Short mmCIF file of C-alpha atoms and ligand atoms in Angstrom, two decimals:
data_model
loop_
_atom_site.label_atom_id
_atom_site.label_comp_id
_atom_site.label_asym_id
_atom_site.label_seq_id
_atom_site.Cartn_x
_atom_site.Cartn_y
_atom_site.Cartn_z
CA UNK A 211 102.40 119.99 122.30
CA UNK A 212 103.06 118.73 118.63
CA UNK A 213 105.29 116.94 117.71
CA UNK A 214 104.63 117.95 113.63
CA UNK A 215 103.85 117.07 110.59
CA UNK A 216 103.59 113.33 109.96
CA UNK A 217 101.52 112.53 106.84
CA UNK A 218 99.35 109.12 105.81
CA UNK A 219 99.58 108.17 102.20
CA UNK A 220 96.33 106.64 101.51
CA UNK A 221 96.32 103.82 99.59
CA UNK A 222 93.19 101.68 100.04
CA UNK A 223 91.60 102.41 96.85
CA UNK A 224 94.21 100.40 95.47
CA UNK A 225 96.13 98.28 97.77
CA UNK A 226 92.82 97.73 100.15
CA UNK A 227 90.39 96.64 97.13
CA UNK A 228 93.23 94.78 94.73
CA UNK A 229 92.80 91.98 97.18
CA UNK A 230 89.13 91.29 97.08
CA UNK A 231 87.85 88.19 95.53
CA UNK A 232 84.45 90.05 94.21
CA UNK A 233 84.69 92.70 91.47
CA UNK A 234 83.65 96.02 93.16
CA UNK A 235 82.08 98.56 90.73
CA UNK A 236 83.22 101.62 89.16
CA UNK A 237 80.78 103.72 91.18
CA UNK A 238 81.72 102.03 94.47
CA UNK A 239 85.40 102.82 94.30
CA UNK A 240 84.64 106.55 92.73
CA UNK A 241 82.77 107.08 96.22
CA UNK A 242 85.36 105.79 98.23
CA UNK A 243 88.04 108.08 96.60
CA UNK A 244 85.59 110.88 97.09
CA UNK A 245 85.33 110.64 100.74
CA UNK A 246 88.90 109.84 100.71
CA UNK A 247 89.11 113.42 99.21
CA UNK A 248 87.62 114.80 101.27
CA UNK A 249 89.61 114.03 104.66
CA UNK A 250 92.18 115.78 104.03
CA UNK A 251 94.71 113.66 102.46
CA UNK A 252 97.06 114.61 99.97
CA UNK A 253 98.34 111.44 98.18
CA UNK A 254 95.83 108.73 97.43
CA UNK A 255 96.76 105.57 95.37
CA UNK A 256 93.44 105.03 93.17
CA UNK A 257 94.66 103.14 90.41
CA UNK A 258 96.88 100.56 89.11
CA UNK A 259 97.88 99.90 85.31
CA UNK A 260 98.82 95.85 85.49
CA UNK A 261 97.48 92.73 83.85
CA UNK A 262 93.89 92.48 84.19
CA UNK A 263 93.64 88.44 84.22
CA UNK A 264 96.42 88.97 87.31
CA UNK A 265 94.35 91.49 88.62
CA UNK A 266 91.00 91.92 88.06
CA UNK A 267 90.17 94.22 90.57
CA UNK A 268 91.89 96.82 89.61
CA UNK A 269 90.84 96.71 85.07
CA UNK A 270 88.49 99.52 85.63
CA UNK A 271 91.26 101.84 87.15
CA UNK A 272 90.91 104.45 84.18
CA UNK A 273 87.33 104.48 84.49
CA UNK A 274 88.10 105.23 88.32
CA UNK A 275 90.34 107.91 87.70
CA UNK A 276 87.88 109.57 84.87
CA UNK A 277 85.29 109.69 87.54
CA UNK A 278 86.46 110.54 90.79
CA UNK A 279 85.63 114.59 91.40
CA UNK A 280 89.66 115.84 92.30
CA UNK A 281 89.88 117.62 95.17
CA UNK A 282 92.70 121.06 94.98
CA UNK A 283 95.66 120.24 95.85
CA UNK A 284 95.61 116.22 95.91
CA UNK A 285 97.94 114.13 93.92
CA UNK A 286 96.05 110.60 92.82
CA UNK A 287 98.41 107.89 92.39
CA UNK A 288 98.59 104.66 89.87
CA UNK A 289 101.27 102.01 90.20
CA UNK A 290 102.99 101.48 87.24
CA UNK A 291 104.97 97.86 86.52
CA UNK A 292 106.13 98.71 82.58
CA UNK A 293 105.35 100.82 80.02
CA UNK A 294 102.45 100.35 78.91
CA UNK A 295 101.38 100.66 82.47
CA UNK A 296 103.02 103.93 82.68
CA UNK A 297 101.09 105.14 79.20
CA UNK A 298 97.46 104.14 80.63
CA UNK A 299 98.18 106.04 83.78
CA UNK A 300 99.22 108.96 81.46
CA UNK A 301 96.14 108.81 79.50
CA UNK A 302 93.76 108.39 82.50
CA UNK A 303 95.94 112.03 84.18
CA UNK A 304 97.31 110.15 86.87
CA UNK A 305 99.14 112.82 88.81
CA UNK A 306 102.25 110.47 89.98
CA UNK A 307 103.07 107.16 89.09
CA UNK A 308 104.76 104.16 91.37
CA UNK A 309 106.74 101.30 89.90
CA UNK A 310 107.31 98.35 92.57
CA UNK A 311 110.33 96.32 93.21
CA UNK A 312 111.03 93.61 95.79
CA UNK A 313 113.76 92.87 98.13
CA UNK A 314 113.31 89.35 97.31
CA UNK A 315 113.82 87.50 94.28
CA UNK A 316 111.00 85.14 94.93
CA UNK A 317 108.45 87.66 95.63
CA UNK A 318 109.79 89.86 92.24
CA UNK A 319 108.96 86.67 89.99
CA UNK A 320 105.65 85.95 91.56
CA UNK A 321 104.82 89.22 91.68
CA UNK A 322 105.55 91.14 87.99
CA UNK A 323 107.74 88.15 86.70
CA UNK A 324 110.67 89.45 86.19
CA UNK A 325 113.62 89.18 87.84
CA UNK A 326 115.15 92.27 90.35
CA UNK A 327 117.38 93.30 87.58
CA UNK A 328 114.67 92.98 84.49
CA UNK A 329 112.54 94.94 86.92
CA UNK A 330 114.65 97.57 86.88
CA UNK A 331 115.38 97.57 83.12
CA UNK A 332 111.49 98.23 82.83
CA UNK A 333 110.98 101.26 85.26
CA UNK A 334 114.07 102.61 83.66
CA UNK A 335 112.54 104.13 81.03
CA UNK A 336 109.45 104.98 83.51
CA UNK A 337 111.88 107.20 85.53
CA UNK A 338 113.29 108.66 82.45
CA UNK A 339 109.59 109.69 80.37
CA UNK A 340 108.15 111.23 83.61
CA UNK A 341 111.68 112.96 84.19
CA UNK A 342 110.56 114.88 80.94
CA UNK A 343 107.57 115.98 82.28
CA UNK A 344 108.14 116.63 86.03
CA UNK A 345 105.76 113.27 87.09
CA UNK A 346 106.64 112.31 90.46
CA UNK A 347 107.39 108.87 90.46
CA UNK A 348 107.25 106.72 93.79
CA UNK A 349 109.30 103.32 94.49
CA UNK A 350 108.14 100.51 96.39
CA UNK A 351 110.26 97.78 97.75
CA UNK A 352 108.25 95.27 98.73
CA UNK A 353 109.22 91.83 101.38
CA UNK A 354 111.87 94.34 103.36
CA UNK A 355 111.36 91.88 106.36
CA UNK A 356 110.47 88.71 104.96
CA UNK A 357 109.52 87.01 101.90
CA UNK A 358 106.72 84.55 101.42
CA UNK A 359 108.66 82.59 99.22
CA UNK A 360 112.55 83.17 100.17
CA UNK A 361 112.12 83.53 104.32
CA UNK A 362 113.93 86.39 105.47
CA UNK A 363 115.04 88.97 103.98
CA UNK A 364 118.47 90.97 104.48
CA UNK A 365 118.17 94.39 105.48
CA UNK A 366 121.63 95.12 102.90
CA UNK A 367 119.65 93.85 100.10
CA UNK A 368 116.65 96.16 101.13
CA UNK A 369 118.89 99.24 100.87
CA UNK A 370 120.44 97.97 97.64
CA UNK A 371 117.42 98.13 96.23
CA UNK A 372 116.18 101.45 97.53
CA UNK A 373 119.08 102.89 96.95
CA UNK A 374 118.76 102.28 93.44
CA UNK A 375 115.25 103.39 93.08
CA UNK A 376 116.13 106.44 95.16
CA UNK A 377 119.08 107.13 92.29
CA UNK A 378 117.18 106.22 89.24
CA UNK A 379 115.08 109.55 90.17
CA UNK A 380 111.92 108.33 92.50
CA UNK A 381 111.29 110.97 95.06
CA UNK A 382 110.07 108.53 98.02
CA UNK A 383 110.39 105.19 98.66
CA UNK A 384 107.97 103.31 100.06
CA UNK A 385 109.06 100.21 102.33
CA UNK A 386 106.85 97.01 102.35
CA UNK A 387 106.38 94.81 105.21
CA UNK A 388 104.59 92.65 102.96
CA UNK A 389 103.46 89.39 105.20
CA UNK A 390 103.50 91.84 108.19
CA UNK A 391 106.23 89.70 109.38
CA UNK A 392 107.75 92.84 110.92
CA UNK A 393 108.61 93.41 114.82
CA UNK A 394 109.88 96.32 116.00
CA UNK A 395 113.17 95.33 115.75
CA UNK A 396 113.18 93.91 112.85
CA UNK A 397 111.88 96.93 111.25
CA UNK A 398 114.26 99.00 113.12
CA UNK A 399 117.00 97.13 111.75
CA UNK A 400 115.94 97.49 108.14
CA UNK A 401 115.53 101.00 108.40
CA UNK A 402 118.92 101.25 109.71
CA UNK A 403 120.20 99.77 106.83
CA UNK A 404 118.23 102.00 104.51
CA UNK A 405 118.72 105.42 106.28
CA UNK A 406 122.32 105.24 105.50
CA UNK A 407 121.95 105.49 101.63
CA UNK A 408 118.23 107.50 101.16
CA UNK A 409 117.60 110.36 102.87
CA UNK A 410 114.93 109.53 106.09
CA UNK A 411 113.10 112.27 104.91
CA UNK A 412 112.66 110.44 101.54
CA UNK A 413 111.35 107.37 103.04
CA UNK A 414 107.51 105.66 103.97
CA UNK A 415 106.44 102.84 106.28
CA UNK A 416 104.12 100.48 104.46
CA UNK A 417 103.24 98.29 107.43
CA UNK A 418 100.73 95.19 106.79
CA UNK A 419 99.22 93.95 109.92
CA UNK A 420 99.36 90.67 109.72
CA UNK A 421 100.99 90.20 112.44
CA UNK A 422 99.49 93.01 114.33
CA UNK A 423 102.36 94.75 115.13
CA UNK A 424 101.61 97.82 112.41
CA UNK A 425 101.29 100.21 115.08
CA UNK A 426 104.24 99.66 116.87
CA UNK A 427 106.73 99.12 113.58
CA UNK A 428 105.06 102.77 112.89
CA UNK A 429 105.85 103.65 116.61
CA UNK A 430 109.70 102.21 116.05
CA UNK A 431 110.29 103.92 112.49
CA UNK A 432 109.14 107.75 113.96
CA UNK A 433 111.74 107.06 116.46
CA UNK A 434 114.14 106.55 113.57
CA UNK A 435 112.36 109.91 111.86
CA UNK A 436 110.57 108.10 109.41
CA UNK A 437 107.15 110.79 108.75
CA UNK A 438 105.03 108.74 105.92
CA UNK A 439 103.06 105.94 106.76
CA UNK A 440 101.32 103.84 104.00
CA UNK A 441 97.58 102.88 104.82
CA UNK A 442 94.15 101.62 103.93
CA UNK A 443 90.68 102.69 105.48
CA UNK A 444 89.49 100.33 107.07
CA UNK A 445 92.41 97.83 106.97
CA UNK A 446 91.56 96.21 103.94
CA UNK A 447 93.87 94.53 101.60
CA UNK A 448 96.55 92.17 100.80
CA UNK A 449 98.64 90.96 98.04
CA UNK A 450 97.24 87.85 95.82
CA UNK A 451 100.76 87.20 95.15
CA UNK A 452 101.96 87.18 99.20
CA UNK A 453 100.16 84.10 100.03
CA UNK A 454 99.04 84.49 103.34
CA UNK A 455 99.50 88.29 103.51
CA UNK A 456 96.23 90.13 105.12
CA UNK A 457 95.58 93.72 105.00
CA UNK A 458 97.20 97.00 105.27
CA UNK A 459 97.05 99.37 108.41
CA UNK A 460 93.88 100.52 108.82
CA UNK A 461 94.16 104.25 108.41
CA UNK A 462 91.81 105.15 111.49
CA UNK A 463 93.65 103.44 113.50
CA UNK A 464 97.13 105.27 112.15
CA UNK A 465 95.51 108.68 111.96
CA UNK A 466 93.86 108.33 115.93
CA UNK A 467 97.68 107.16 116.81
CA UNK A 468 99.01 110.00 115.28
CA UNK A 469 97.17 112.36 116.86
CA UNK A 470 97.30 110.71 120.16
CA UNK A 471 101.16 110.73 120.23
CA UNK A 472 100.62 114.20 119.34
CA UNK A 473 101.69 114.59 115.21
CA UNK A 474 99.76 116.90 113.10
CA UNK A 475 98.36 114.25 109.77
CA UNK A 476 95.90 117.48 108.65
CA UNK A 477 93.46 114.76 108.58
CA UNK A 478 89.51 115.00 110.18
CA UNK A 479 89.23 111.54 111.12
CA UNK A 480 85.36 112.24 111.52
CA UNK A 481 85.51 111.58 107.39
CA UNK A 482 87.86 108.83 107.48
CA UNK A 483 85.51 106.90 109.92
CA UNK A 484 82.74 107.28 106.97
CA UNK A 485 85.06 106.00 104.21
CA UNK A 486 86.46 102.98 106.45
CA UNK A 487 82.66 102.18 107.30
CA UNK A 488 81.76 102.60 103.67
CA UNK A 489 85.18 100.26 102.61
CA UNK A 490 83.95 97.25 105.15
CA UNK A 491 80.54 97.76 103.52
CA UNK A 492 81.87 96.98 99.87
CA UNK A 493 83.83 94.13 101.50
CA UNK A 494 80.87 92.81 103.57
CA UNK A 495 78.45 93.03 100.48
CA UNK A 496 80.55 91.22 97.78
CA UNK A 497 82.86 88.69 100.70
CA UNK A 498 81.93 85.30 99.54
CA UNK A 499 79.92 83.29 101.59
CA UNK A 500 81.58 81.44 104.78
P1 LIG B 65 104.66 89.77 82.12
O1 LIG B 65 104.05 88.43 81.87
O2 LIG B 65 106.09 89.82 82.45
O3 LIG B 65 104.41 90.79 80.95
O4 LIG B 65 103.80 90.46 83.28
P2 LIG B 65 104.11 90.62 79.43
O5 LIG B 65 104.57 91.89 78.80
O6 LIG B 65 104.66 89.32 78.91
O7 LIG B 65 102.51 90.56 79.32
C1 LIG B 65 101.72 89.53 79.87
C2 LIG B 65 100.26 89.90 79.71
O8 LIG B 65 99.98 91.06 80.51
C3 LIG B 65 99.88 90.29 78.27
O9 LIG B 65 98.49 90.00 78.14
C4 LIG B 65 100.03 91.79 78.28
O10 LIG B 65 99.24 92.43 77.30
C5 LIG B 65 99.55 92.14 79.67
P3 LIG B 65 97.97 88.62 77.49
O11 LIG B 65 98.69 88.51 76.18
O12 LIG B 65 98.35 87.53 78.46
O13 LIG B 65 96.50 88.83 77.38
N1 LIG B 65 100.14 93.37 80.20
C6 LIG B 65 99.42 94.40 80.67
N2 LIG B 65 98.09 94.60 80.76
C7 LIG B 65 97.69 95.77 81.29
N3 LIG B 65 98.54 96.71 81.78
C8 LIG B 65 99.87 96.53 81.69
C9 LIG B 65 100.35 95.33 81.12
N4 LIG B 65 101.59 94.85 80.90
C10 LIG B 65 101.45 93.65 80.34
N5 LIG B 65 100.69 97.47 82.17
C11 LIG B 65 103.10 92.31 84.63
C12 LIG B 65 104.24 91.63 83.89
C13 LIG B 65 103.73 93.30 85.59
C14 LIG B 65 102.23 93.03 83.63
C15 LIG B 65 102.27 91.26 85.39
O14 LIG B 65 103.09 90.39 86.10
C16 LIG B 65 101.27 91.89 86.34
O15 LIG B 65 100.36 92.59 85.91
N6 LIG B 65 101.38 91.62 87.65
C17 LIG B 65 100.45 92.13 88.64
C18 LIG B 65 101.26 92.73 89.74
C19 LIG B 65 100.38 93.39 90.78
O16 LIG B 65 99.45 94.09 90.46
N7 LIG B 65 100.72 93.14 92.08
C20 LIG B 65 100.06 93.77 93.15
C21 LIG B 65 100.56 95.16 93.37
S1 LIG B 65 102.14 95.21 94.18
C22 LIG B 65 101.76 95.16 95.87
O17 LIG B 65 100.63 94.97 96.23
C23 LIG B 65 102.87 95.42 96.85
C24 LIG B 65 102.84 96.86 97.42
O18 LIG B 65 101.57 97.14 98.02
C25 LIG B 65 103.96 97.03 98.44
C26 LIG B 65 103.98 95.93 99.50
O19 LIG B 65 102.97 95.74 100.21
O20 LIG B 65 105.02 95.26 99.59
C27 LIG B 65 103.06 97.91 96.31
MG1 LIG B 66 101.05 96.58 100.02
#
């Protein structure tokens, strides 16, 4: 019997390779999306418009966008911090943005320093250009459990700051368990806290695994009727900024869960299997030696 619709945002392009020490080419990544294409999915973070000394992974993200072959009816996704950020993503046809926020204040500074409240004076007028032109825009908050550099985090502030992203006109919001500090309970809490002021419809799991618990923080937020799950073929990625923060769900293993418990992704997981092989390759190939 299914259970429904429950959908994976993919976002291993971006949050999977950000994280790697090695630059990755241009033509590497532009394969990865297209197999990523190809399974099915219909939101796929490819790109992100930030520093490129903070970042070097993710410079070529126009060229990546440029190349990739679009598949009908798939919306590729930049993040966005500022801006100029939001500009490049325009010019490269980005077909939604993200800004990201934090929960924490220590996380927000390392992260895009700035404060919580100068983030928000910079996706302000984010929200407001792509209101013009119908952009989605998503909203992270990231640290909604714990923060590398504050401890943990209050589930109220978590809300505050969805809430806000949720009014200033993003469509989703997207919540981080950046260290992968989450339990179930811990998770279930939060989302308490959040349901009450953002629709549950409107909201994501982004679940790192570094504690291993992924799966079952995804298995406690569908109980609370969360249907988006944030994650990365092959369970790549990471924050440089989360010290000790490892990778993201690995989107075979959230797309076989899925459709075990019995939810309908629309995903052939015959094609993710190729692009999670073909991720660990580009990680295997350019890892530094041991
Ligand atoms: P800043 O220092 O406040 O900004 O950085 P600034 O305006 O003073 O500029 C500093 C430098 O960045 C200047 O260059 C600017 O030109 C450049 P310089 O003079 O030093 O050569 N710059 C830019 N370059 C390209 N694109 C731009 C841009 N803006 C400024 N849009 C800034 C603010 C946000 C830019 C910086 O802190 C940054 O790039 N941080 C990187 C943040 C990042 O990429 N983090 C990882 C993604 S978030 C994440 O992984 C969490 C998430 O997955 C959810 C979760 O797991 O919790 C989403
Ligand atoms: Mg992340």
């Amino acid at each position: 019997m299914s259970l429904g619709p429950c959908e994976i945002f993919e976002v291993g392009p971006r949050d999977g390779l950000q994280n790697e020490a090695e630059l990755i080419s241009t033509a590497d990544k532009i394969a990865l999306v297209d197999d990523l294409s190809r399974a099915g999915f219909r939101r796929i973070e490819v790109a992100s418009f930030v520093s490129p000394k903070l970042m070097p992974q993710m410079a070529g993200s126009g060229d990546v966008l440029a190349g990739i072959s679009r598949a009908p009816g798939v919306r590729y996704a930049a993040l966005t911090p500022n801006m100029r950020g939001y500009a490049d993503a325009r010019a490269a046809g980005a077909d939604e943005v993200a800004v990201f926020a934090s929960a924490s204040e220590g996380f927000s500074k390392a992260n895009i320093n700035a404060s919580i409240e100068e983030s928000f004076e910079r996706f302000a007028p984010i929200l407001e250009e792509a209101r013009h032109i119908d952009l989605p825009v998503r909203g992270y908050v990231s640290c909604t459990i714990a923060c590398p550099f504050d401890g943990l985090v209050d589930p109220a502030k978590v809300a505050a700051v969805a809430d806000r992203l949720f009014a200033m006109g993003c469509y989703e919001i997207s919540l981080g368990d950046t260290t992968g500090a989450g339990t179930p309970d811990s998770i279930a809490r939060m989302l308490l806290a959040v349901r009450d002021v953002v629709p549950v419809g409107r909201l994501a799991g982004h679940y790192h695994d570094t504690g291993g618990k992924a799966l079952a923080n995804i298995d406690a937020s569908l109980s609370l009727g969360v249907r988006v799950f944030d994650a990365a073929v092959g369970g790549l990625g990471g924050c440089p900024f989360a010290p000790g923060a490892a990778g993201n769900v690995a989107t075979e293993q959230v797309a076989a869960h899925l459709a075990g418990l019995g939810y309908d992704t629309g995903l052939d997981l015959n094609v993710i299997e190729t692009a999670a092989t073909r991720a660990l390759a580009m990680r295997t190939e350019t890892a530094p030696a041991e």
